[in-house]
XYZ file of C-alpha atoms in Angstrom:
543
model
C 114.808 101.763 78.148
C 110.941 102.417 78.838
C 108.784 100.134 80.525
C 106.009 98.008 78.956
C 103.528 100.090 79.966
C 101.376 102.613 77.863
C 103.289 105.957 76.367
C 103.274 108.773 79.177
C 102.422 106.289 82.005
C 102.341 107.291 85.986
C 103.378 103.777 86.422
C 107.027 103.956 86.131
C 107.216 106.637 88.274
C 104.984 104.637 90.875
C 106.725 101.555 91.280
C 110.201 103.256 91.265
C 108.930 105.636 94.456
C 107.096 102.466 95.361
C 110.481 100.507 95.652
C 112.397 103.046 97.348
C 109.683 102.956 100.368
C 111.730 99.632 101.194
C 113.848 101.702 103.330
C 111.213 102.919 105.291
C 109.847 99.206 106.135
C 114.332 98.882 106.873
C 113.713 101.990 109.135
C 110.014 101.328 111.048
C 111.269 97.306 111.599
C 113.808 98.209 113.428
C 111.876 100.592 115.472
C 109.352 98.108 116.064
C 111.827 95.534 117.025
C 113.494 97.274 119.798
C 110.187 97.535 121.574
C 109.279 94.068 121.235
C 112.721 92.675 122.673
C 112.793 94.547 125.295
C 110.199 93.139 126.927
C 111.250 89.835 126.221
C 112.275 87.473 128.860
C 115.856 85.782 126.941
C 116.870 89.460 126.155
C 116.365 90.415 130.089
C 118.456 87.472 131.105
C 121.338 88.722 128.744
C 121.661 92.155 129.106
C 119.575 92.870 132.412
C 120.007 92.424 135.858
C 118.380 89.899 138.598
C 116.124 90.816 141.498
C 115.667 89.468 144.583
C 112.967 86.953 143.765
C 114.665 85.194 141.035
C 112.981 87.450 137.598
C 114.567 89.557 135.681
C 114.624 93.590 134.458
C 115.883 95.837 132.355
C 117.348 98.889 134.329
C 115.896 102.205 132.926
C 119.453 103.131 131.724
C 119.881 100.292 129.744
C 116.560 100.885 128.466
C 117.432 104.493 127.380
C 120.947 103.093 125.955
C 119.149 100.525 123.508
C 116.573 102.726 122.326
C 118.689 106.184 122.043
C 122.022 104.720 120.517
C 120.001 104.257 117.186
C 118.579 107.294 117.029
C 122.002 109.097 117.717
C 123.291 106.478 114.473
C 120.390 107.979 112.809
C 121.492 112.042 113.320
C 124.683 111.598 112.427
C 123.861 108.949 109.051
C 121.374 111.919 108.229
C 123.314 114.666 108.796
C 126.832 113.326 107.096
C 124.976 112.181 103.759
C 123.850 114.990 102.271
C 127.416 115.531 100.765
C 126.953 111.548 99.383
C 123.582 112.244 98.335
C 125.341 115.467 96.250
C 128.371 114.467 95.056
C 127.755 110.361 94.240
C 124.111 110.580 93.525
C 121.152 109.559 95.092
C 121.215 105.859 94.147
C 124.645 105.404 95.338
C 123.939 106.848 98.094
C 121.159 104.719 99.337
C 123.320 101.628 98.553
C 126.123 102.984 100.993
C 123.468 103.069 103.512
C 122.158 99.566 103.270
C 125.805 98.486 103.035
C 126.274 100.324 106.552
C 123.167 99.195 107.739
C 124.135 95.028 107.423
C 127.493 95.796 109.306
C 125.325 97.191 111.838
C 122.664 93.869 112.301
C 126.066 91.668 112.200
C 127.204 93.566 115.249
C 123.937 93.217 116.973
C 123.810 88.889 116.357
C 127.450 89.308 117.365
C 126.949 91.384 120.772
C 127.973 88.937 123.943
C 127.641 92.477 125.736
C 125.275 95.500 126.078
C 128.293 97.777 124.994
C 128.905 95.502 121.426
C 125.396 95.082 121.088
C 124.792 99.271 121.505
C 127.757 99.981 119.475
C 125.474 97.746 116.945
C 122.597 99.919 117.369
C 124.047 102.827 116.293
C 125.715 101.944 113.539
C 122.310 100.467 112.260
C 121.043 103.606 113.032
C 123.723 105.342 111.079
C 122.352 103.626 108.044
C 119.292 103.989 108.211
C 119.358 107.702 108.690
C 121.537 107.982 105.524
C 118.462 105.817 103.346
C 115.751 107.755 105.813
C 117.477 111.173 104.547
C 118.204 110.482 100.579
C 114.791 107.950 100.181
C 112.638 111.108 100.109
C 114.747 113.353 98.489
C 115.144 110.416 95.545
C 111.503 110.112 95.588
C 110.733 113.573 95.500
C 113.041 114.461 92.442
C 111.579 111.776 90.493
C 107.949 112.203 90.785
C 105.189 113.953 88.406
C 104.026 116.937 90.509
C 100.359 115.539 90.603
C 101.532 112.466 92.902
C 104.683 113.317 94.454
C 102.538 114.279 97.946
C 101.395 110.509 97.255
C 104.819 108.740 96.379
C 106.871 111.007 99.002
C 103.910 109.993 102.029
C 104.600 106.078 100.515
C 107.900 106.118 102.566
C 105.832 106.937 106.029
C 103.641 104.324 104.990
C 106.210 101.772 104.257
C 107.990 102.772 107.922
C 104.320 101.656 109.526
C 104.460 98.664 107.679
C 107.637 97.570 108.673
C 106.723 98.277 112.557
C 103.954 96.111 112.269
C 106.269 93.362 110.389
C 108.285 93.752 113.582
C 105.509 93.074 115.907
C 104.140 90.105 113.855
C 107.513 88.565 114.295
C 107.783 89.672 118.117
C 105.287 88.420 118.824
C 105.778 84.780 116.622
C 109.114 84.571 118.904
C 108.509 85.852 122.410
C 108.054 82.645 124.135
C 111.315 80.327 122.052
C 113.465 79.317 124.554
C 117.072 81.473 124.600
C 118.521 84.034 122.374
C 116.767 82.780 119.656
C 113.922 84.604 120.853
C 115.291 87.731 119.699
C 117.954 87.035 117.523
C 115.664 85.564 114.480
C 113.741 88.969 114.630
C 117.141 90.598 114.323
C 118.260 88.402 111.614
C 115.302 88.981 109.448
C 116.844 92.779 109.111
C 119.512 91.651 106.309
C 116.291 90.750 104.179
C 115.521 94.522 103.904
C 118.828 95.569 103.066
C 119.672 93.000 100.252
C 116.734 93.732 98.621
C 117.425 97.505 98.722
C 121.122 97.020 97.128
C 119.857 94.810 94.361
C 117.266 97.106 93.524
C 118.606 100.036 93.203
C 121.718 98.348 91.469
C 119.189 98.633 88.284
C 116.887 101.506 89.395
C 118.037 104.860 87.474
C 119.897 107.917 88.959
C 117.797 111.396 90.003
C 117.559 113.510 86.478
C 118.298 116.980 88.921
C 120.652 115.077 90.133
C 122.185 114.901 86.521
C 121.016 118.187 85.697
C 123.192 119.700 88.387
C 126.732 118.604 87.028
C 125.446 119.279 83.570
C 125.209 115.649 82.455
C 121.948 116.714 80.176
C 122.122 113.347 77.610
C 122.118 111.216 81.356
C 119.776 113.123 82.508
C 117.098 112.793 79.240
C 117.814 109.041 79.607
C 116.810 108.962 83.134
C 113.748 111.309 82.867
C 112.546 109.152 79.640
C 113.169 106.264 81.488
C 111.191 107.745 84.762
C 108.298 108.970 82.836
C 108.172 106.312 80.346
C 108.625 108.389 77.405
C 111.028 108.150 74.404
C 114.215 110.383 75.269
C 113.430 113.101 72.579
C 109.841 113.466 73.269
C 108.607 117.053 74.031
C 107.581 116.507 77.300
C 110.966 114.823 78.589
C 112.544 118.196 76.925
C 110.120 120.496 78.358
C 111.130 119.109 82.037
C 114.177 119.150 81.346
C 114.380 122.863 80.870
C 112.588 123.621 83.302
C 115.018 121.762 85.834
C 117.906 123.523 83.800
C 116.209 127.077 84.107
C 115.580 126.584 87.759
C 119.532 125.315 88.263
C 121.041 128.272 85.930
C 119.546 130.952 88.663
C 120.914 128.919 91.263
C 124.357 128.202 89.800
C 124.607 132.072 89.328
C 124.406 132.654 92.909
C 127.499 130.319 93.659
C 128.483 126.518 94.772
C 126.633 125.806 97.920
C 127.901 124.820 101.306
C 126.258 123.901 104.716
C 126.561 127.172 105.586
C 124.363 128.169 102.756
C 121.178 126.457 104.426
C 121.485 129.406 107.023
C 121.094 132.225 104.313
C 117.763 134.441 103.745
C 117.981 134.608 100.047
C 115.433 132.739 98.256
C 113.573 132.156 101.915
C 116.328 129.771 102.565
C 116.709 129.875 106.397
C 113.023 130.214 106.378
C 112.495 126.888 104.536
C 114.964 125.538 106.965
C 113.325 126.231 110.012
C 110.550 125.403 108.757
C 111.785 121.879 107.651
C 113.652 121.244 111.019
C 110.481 122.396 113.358
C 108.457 120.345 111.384
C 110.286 117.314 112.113
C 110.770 118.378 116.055
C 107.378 118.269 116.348
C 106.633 114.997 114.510
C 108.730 113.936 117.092
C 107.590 115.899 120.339
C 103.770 114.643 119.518
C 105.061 111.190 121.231
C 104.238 108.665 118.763
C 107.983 107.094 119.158
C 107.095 106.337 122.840
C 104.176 104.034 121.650
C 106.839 102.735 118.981
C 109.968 102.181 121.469
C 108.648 101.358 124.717
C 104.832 100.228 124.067
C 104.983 96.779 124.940
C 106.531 97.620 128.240
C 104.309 100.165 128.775
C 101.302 98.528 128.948
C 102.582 95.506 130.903
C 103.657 97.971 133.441
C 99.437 99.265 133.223
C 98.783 95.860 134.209
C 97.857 94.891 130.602
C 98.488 90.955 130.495
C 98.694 90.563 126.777
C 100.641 93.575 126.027
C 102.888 91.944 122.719
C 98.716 91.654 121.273
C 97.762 94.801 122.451
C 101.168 96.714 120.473
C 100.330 94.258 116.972
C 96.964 95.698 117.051
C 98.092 99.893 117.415
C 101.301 98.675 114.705
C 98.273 97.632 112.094
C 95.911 100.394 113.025
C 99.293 102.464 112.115
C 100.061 100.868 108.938
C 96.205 100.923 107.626
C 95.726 104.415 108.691
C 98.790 105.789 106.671
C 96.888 103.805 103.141
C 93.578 106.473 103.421
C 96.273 109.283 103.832
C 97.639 108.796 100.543
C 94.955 110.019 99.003
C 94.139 112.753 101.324
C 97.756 114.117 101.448
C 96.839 115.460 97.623
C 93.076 116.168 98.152
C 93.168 118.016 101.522
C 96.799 119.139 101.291
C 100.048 118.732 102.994
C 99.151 122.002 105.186
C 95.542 121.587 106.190
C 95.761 117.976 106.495
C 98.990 118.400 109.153
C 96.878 121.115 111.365
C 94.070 118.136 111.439
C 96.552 115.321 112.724
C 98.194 117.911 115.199
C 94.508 118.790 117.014
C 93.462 115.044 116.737
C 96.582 114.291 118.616
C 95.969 116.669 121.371
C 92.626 115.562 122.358
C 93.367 111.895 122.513
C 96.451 112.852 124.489
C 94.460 114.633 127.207
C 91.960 112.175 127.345
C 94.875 109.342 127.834
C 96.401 112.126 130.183
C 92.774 112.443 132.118
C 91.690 109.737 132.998
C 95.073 108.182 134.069
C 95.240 111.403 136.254
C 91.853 110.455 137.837
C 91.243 106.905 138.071
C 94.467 105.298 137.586
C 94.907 101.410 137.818
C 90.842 100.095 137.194
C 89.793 98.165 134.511
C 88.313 100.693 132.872
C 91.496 103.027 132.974
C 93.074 100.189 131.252
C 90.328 100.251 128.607
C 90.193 103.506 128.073
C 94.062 103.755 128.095
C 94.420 101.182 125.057
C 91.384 102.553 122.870
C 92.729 105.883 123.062
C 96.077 104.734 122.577
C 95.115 103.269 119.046
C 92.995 106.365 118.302
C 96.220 108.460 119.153
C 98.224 106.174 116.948
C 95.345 105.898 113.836
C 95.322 109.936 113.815
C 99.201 110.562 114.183
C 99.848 107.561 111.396
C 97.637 109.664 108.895
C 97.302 113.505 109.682
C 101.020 113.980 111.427
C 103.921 111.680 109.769
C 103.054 111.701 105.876
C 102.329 115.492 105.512
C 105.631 116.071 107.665
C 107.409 114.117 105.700
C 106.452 115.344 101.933
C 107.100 119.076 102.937
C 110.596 118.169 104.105
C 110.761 116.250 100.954
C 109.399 118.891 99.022
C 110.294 122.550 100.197
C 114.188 123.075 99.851
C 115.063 124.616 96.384
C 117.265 121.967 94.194
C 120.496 124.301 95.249
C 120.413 123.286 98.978
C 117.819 120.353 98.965
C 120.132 117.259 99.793
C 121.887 119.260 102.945
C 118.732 120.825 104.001
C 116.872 117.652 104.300
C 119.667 115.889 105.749
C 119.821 119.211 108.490
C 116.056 118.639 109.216
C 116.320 115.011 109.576
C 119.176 115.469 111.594
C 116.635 117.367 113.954
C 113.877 114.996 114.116
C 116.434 112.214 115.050
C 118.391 114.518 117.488
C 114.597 115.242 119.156
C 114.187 111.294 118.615
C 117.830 110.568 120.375
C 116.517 112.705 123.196
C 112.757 111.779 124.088
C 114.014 107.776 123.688
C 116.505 108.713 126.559
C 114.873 110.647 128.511
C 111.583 108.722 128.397
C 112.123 105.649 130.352
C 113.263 107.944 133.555
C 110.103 109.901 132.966
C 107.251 107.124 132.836
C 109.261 104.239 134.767
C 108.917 104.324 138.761
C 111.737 103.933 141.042
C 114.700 105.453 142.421
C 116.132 108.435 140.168
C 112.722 108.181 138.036
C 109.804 110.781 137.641
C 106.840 108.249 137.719
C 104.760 110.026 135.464
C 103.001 107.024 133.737
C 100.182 108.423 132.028
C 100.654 111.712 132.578
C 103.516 111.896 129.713
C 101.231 112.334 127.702
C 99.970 116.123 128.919
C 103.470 116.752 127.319
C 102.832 115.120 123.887
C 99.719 116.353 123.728
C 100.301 120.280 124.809
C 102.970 119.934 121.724
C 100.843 118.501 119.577
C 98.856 122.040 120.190
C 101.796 124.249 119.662
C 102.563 122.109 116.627
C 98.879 122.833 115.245
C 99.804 126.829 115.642
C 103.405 126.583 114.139
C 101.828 125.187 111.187
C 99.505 127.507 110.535
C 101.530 130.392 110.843
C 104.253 129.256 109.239
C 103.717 126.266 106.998
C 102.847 126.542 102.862
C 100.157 124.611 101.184
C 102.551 123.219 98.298
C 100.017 120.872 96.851
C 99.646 120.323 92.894
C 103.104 122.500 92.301
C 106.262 121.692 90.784
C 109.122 121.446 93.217
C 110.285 124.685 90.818
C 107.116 126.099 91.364
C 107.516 125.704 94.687
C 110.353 128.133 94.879
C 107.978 130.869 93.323
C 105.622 130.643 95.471
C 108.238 131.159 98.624
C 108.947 134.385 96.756
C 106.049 135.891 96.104
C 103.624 135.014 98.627
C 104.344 136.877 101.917
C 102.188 134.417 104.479
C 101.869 130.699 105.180
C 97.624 131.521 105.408
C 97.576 133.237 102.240
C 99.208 130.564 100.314
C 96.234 128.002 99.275
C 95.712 130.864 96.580
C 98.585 131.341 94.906
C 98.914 130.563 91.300
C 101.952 129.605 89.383
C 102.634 132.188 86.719
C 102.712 128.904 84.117
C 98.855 128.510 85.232
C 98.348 132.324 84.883
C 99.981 132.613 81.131
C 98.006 129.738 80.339
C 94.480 130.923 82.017
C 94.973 134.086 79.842
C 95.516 132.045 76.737
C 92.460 130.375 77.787
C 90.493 133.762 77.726
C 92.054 134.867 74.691
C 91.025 131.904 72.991
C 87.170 132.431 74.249
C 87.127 136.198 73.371
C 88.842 135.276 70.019
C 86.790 135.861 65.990
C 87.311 134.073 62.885
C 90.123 136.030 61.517
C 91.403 137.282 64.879
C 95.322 136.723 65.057
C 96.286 135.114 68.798
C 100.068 135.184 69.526
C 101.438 133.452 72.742
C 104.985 132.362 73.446
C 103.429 130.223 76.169
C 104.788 126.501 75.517
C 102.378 123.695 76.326
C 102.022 120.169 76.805
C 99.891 116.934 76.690
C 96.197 116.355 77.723
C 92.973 118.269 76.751
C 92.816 120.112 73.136
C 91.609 124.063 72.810
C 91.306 125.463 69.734
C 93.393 128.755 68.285
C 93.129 131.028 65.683
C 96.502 131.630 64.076
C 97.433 133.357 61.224
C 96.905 130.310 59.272
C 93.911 129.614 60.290
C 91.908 127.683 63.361
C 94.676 124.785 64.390
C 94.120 122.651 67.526
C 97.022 122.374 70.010
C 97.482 121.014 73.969
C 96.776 122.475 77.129
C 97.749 121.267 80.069
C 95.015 119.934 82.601
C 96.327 116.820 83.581
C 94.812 115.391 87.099
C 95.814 112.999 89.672
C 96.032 109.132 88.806
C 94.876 110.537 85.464
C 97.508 108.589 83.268
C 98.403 105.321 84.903
């Protein structure tokens, strides 16, 4: 089947990685939700606890429970469907985690108790971390080198989006009368999830993925399909071996268990730690404390119309991540993350400041919500969508699906612990640590270190080939020096190039150096001057 759109179009492979981003808006709608209901007046009444003067709270344990449960669901969805992802396939497996994900919202309409309706939280999260850890790796392994930054960074952006759904909805609800109140927000979750399943019931399977097993014909079909090509064009063959090629070096070193993410061959446990630190720290920079416990947070600052005040930083989040798909392939997944990472430590410190010094006025409060958003606006760009496409992007094909699903599994274990430990940190009372503001000297002073890991340790991997990729992990011996490597593809081909210019009628040029669609260069060839493709393709060149 190809699409009805011109021969060799980007669009195919758009919409598909477009369509997949659905489980991100799945993933960031929840997120958003549990910090809207939480400050909402029915849900205090049924799972909180009465004070003295007749209103009612949520304790900071229950709190912690809500907000933690789900991101212990995610961990163990993330880390438990990389096997899925491998042996059923990518589609399937993101249809198993919808599936899960339904059970889990039924649970949570269900709940007459905080121990049914946590249970229900977790097993939400459980599916969502299975869709959160294959949606990349799906998107990743189906898109054109030139856009995958773009397509991969898509999913952060759809996770903003669905955030700010979240707190439209909140917000539409707060003041119903009874459960209602937060029950229609949680109903609206089955929406997502239906139309993932039906989607993807049609949507093809990953060609690697095909490729790996040796199912070459399903894997042509797919690709064609993908790139919008007929299934024996050149270009669908070229890829194809160039996927195989890749897999035969990786199939000679053995079948590949967990254990194998741990290994130094190929820069494996580099890669890993890489991958795994890089989602720690998308997580240590704080933003889920905005996400989780916003809304309460700023009516605790004395902020009246807090549900306003967390719609405005949820669409400052979602329209920041749109600019950042472009950067992400102009500016680069590596230069573009050290950016985020320093913008996020300054706002920090000045939230940090001037809650330090002048706690409690009016224009504390001001300067607490503008800086708030700027945190947010800088984070949703320069720190979540470059994270994101170099987990997507760095693992070689041999390890990819358990390596991502490791790495994942450490930003949600760093999630499951700064949602619990969070409320005891910034809420006052017994047991707490009354830091208020002052979290964010934390946030911010990793936000720093994150800025150094990267660029020490962190490869610029824009405009490659996830093959290519592995290349340059080989033969470049430093993160720094890695904006300058080129691919040996690029090289053969440069020295065509200059073959071609130094080249007299008559001259003979030989090159086994196979080539592809876009700009024409002439050669002289034993039978004379012929005219044949080199590849220069750009960017959004083809859509």
């Amino acid at each position: 089947m190809v699409f009805a759109f011109k021969k060799g179009s980007l669009l195919p492979s758009i919409i598909i990685g477009a369509f997949t981003t659905i489980g991100g808006i799945l993933y960031g709608y929840d997120t958003g939700l549990i910090a809207g209901i939480l400050a909402m007046e029915p849900f205090k009444q049924s799972y909180g606890a009465q004070q003295p003067d007749g209103t009612w709270y949520l304790p900071s344990s229950k709190k912690s429970l809500f907000v933690s449960v789900l991101s212990a669901g995610l961990f163990c969805g993330a880390f438990s469907t990389g096997y899925l992802a491998d042996v059923r396939g990518r589609r399937l497996g993101l249809i198993f985690g919808s599936m899960i994900f339904m059970i889990g919202v039924a649970m949570q309409v269900a709940a007459v108790n905080a121990a049914l309706f946590g249970g229900g939280r977790f097993i939400v999260g459980f599916g969502t971390g299975a869709i959160s850890s294959i949606g990349p790796l799906y998107q990743a392994e189906i898109a054109p080198k030139h856009i995958r930054g773009t397509i991969t960074a898509g999913y952060h952006t759809a996770k903003t989006l669905g955030v700010l759904l979240a707190a439209i909805v909140n917000n539409s609800t707060k003041d119903r009368d009874g459960k209602s109140a937060y029950l229609i927000p949680i109903y609206i979750q089955f929406v997502w999830a239906v139309i993932l399943i039906s989607g993807f019931a049609f949507l093809p399977e990953s060609p690697r993925y095909f490729m790996k097993y040796g199912k070459r014909d399903k894997a042509r079909q797919a690709l064609a399909r993908i790139r919008n090509r007929d299934e024996d064009d050149a270009l669908v063959a070229s890829e194809l071996d160039e996927i195989e090629a890749s897999l035969a070096v990786e199939h000679s070193i053995g079948d590949v268990s967990v254990k194998d993410c741990f290994k130094r061959e190929n820069k494996q446990l580099y890669r890993l730690i890489l991958g795994m630190t890089v989602m720690a720290f998308s997580q240590l920079v704080g933003v889920n404390f905005i996400k989780y416990f916003g809304t309460d947070f700023f009516q605790q600052a004395g902020i009246t119309n807090s549900f306003v005040i967390s719609m405005a930083t949820n669409l400052v989040s979602f329209s920041m991540t749109i600019p950042a798909l472009y950067l992400i392939e102009r500016l680069g997944r590596r230069s573009f993350l050290i950016i985020g990472y320093i913008g996020s430590w300054i706002t920090q410190y000045v939230i940090a400041i001037v809650g330090l010094v002048d706690a409690g006025s009016d224009l504390a409060r001001r300067v607490l919500v503008s800086f708030s958003i700027l945190y947010i606006a800088i984070e949703s760009a320069g720190v979540g969508p470059p994270s994101l496409v170099i987990v997507g992007e760095v693992f070689p094909l041999r390890t990819r699906a358990k390596s991502i699903a490791l790495s994942l599994g450490c930003d949600y274990s760093w999630n499951f612990a700064i949602a619990l430990a969070t409320p005891y940190l910034v809420d006052s009372g017994p047991g707490n640590a009354n830091l208020g503001s002052n979290v964010f000297f934390i946030w911010g002073s990793c936000s720093l270190l994150g800025a150094i890991f990267v660029y020490v340790w962190v490869y610029e991997t824009k405009g490659l080939s996830l093959e290519q990729i592995d290349e340059l992990y080989n033969t470049v011996p430093y993160a720094w020096q890695s904006a300058s490597f080129v691919p040996r593809e690029v090289q053969d081909e440069n020295s065509l190039i200059l073959e071609l210019n130094k080249a007299k009628p008559g001259d003979v040029i030989v090159s086994d150096f196979e080539v592809s669609d876009a700009d024409d260069a002439t050669v002289l060839s034993e039978e004379g001057i012929q005219e044949i493709p080199i590849r220069t393709q750009q960017p959004w060149s083809n859509l």
